[in-house]
GROMACS .gro file of C-alpha atoms in nm:
model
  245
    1UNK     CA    1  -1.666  -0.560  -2.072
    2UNK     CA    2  -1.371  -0.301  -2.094
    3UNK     CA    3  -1.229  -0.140  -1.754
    4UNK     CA    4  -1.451  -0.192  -1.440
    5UNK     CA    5  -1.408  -0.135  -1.091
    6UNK     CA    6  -1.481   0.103  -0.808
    7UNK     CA    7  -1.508   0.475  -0.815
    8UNK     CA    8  -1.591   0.763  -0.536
    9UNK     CA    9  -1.631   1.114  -0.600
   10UNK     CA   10  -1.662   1.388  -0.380
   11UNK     CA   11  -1.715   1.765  -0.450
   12UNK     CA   12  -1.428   2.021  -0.386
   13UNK     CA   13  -1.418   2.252  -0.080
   14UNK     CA   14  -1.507   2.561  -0.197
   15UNK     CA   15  -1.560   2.483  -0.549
   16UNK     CA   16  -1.610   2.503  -0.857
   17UNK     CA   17  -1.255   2.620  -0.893
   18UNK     CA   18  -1.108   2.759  -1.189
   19UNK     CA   19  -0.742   2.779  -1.160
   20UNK     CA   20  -0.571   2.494  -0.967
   21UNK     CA   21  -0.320   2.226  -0.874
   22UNK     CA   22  -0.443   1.830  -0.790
   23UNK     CA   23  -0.145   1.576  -0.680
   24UNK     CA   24  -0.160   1.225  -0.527
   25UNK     CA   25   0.026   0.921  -0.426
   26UNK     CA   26  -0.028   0.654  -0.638
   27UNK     CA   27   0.094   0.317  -0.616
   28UNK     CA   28   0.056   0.061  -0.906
   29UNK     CA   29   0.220  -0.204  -0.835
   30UNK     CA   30   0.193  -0.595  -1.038
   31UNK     CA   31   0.304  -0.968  -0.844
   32UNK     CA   32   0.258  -1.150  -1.158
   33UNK     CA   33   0.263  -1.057  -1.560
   34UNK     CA   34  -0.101  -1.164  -1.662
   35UNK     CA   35  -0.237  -0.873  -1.405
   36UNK     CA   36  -0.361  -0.554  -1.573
   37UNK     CA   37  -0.531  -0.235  -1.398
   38UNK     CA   38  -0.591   0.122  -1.372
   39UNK     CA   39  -0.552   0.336  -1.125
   40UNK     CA   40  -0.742   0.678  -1.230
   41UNK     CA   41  -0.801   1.024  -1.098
   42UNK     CA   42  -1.063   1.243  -1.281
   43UNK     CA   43  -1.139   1.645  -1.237
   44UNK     CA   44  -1.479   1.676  -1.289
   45UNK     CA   45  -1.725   1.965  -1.391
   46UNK     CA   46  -2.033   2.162  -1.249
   47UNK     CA   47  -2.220   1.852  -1.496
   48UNK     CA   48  -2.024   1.557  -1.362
   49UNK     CA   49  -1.829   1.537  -1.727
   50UNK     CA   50  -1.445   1.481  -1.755
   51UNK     CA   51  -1.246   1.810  -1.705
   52UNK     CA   52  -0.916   1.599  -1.703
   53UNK     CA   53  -0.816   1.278  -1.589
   54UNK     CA   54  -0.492   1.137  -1.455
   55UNK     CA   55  -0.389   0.737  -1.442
   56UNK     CA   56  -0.123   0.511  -1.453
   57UNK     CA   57  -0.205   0.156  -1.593
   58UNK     CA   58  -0.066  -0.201  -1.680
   59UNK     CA   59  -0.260  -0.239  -1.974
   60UNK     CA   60  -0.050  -0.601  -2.114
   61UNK     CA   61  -0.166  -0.930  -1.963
   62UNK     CA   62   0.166  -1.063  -2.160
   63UNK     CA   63   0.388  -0.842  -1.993
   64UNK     CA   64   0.386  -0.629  -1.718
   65UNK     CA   65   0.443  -0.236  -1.838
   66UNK     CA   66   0.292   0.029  -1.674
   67UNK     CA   67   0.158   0.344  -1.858
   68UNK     CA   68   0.117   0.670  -1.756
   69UNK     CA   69  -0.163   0.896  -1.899
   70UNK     CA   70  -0.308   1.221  -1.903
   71UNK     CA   71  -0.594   1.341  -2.062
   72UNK     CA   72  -0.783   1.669  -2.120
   73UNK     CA   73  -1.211   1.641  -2.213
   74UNK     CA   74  -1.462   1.393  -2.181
   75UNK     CA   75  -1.426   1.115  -2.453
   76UNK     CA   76  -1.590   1.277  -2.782
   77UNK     CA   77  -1.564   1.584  -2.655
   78UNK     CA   78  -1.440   1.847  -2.936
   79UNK     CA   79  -1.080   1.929  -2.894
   80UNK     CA   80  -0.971   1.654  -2.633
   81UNK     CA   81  -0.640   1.642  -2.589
   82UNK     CA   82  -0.385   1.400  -2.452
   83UNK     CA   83  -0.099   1.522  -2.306
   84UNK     CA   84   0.084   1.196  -2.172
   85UNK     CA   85   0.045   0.819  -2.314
   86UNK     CA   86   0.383   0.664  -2.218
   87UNK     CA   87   0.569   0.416  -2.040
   88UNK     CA   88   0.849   0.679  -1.908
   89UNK     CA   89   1.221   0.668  -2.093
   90UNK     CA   90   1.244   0.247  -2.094
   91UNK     CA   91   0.948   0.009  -2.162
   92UNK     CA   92   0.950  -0.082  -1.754
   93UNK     CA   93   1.043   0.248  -1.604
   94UNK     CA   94   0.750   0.321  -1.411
   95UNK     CA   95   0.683  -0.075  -1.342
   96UNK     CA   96   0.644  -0.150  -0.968
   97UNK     CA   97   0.508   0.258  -0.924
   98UNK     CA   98   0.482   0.433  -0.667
   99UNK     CA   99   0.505   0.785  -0.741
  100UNK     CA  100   0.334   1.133  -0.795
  101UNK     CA  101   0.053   1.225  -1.041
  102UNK     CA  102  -0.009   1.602  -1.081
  103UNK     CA  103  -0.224   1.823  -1.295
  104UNK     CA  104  -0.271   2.187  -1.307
  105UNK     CA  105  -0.448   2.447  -1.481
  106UNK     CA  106  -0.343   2.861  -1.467
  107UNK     CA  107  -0.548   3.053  -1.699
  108UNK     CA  108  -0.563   2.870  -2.012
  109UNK     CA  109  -0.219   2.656  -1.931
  110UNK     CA  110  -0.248   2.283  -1.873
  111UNK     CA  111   0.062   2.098  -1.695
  112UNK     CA  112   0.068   1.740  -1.680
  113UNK     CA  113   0.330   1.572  -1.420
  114UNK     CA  114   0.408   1.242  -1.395
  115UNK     CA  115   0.678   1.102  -1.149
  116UNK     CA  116   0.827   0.708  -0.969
  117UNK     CA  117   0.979   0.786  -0.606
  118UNK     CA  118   1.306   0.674  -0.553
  119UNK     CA  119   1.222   0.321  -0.381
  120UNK     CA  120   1.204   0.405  -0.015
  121UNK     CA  121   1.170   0.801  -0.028
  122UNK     CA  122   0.897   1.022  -0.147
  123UNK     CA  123   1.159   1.195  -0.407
  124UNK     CA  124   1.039   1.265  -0.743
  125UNK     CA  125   1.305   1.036  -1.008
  126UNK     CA  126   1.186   0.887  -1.348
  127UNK     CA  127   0.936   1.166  -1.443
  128UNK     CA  128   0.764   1.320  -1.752
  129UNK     CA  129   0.591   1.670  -1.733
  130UNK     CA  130   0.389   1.847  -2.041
  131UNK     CA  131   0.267   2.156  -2.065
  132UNK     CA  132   0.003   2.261  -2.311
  133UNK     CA  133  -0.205   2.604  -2.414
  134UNK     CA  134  -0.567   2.600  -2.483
  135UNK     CA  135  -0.547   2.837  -2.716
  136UNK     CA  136  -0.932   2.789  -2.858
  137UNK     CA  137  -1.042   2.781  -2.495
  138UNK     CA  138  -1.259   2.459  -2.503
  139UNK     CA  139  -1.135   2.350  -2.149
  140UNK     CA  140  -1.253   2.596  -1.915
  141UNK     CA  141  -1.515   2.457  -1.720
  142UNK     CA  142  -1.460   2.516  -1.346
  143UNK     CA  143  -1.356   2.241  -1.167
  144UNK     CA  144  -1.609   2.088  -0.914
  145UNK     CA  145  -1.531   1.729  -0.842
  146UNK     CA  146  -1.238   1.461  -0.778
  147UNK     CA  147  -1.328   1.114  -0.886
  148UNK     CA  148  -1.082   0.805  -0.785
  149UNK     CA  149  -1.107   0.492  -0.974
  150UNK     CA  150  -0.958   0.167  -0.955
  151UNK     CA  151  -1.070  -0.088  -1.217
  152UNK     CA  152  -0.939  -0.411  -1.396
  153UNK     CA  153  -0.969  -0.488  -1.763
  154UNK     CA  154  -1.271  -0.732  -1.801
  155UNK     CA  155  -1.168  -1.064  -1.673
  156UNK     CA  156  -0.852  -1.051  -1.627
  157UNK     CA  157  -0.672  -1.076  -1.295
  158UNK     CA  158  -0.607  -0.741  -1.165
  159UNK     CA  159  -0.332  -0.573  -1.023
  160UNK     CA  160  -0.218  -0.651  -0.664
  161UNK     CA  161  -0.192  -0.311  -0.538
  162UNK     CA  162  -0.339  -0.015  -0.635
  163UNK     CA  163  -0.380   0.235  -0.419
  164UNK     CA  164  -0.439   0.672  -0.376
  165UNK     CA  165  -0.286   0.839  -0.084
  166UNK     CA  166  -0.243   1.202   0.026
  167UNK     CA  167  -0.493   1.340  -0.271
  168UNK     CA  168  -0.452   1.757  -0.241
  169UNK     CA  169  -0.613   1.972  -0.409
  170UNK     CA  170  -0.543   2.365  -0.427
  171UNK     CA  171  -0.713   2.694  -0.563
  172UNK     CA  172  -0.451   2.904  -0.746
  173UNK     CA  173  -0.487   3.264  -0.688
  174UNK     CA  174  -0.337   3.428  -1.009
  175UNK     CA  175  -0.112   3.706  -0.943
  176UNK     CA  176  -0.166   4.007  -1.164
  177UNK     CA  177  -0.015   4.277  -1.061
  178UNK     CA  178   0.379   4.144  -1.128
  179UNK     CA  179   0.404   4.146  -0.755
  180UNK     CA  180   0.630   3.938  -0.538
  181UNK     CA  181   0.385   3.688  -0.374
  182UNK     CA  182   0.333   3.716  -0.001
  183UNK     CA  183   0.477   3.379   0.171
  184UNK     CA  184   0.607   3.495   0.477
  185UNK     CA  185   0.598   3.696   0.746
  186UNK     CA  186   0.846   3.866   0.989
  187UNK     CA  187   0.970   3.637   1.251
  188UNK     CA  188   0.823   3.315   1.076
  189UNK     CA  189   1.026   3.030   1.056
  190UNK     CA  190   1.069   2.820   0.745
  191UNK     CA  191   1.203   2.469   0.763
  192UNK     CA  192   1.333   2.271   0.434
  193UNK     CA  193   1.382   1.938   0.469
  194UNK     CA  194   1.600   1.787   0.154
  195UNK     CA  195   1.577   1.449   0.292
  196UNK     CA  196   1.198   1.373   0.304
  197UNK     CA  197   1.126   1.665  -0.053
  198UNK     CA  198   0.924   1.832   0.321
  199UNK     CA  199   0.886   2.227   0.337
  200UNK     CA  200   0.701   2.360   0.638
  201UNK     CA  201   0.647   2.754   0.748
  202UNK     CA  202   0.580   2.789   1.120
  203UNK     CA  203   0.507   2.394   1.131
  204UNK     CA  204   0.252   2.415   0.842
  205UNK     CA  205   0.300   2.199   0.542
  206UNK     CA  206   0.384   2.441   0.276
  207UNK     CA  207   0.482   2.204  -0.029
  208UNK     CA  208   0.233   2.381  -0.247
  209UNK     CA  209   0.412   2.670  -0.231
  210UNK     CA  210   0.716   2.546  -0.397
  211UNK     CA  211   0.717   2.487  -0.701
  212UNK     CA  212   0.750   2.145  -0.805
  213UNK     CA  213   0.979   2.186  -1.097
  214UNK     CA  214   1.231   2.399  -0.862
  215UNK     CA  215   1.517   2.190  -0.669
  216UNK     CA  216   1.584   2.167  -0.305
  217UNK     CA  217   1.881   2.373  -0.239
  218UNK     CA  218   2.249   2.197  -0.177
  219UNK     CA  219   2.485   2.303   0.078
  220UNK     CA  220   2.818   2.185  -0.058
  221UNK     CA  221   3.148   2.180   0.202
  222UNK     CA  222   3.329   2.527   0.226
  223UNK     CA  223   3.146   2.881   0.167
  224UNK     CA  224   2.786   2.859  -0.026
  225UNK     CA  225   2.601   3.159  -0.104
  226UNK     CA  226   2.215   3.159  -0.070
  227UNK     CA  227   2.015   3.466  -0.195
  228UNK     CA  228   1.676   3.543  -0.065
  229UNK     CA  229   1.442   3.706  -0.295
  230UNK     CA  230   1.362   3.998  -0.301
  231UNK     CA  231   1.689   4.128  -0.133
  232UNK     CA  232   1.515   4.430   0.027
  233UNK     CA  233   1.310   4.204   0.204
  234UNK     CA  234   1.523   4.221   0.570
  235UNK     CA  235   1.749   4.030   0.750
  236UNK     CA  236   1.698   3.675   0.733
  237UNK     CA  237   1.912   3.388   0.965
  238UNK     CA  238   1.994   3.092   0.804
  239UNK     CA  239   2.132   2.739   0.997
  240UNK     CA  240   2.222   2.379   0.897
  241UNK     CA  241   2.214   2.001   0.985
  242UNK     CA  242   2.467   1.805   0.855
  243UNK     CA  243   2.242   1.476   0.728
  244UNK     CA  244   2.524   1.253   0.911
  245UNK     CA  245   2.797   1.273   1.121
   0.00000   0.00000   0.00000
């Protein structure tokens, strides 16, 4: 009865973590309206109970809608909080998905991200993001496990594809000290690729680093300024590709 289906688990390198940033690849993805599924991913504690949990789900067998939800605590658990239960702007926005799903937690700050790629690319379009304060603190177990699931409701046909690709999962260092945080160093080259959302420092995938409510800058024809912070940092050379010619 209810949702059933596979789940793995595996504990986090270097864990339990307190502060940090999970994202994945999700596809969820319907051939015909009576199909319903979930596609989850669950942060786990030192005691194997719900942290958080990220999903997006068709939960009609009359209509194909997907729903994207994000939740914070185990079910029961005092002060559980849900952060997204939606469908996106339209009733079918995030139908056919293939997209982002992205949690974080800094301090006592939750963030919630949902987001469909525009068909083809791996560009964030139809999104959602919430953010949300803890202020009792009744969240704050370290984080110590990822758990995927991909279920179907009872007997009903499931969904056609649903899939996780390209799970990360970081530790956040807080910075106290009002600092400028250390990226870079002299002579390093840094490589931003608009076209593919891709940033890369000496050849290193550095997409963490960015952060993922900033925008990719735009060189527009004739004289563009680009400032790089902060401006006693050196002398920096900056070059181009023209996406076509």
């Amino acid at each position: 009865n209810g949702w059933h289906g596979a789940a793995v688990k595996k504990s986090i390198p270097g864990g339990p973590v307190e502060d940090f940033i999970m994202q994945a690849h999700v596809t969820c993805k319907s051939k015909n309206i009576n199909e319903m599924g979930r596609v989850e991913i669950a942060i786990l504690d030192e005691n194997s109970k719900v942290l958080s949990k990220i999903a997006m789900n068709d939960l009609y067998w009359q209509a194909e809608q997907n729903f994207g939800t994000m939740v914070i605590g185990y079910d029961n658990k005092p002060g559980k909080t849900g952060l997204i239960y939606e469908s996106g702007d339209y009733p079918n926005t995030w139908n056919q998905y293939y997209g982002r799903l992205w949690i974080a937690r800094t301090g006592n700050d939750w963030e919630a991200y949902i987001s469909k790629f525009l068909p083809g690319t791996e560009k964030d379009d139809a999104e959602r993001f919430a953010r949300w304060t803890d202020k009792d603190s009744k969240h704050m177990e370290k984080a110590a496990q990822i758990q995927i699931s991909i279920m179907q409701w009872q007997d009903v046909p499931p969904v056609e594809a649903m899939t996780v690709s390209d799970l990360k999962f970081w530790k956040v260092n807080l910075n106290n000290q009002n600092t400028p945080p250390y990226i870079v160093d002299v002579g390093d080259k840094v490589v931003i690729d608009t076209e593919s959302s891709h940033v890369s420092i000496e050849g290193k995938n550095a997409i963490n680093i960015k952060d993922i409510f900033s925008n990719f800058p735009v060189i527009n024809k004739g004289t563009n300024k680009l400032e790089i912070i902060p401006s006693d940092i050196g002398t920096a050379k900056v070059t181009y590709r023209e996406r076509f010619r």
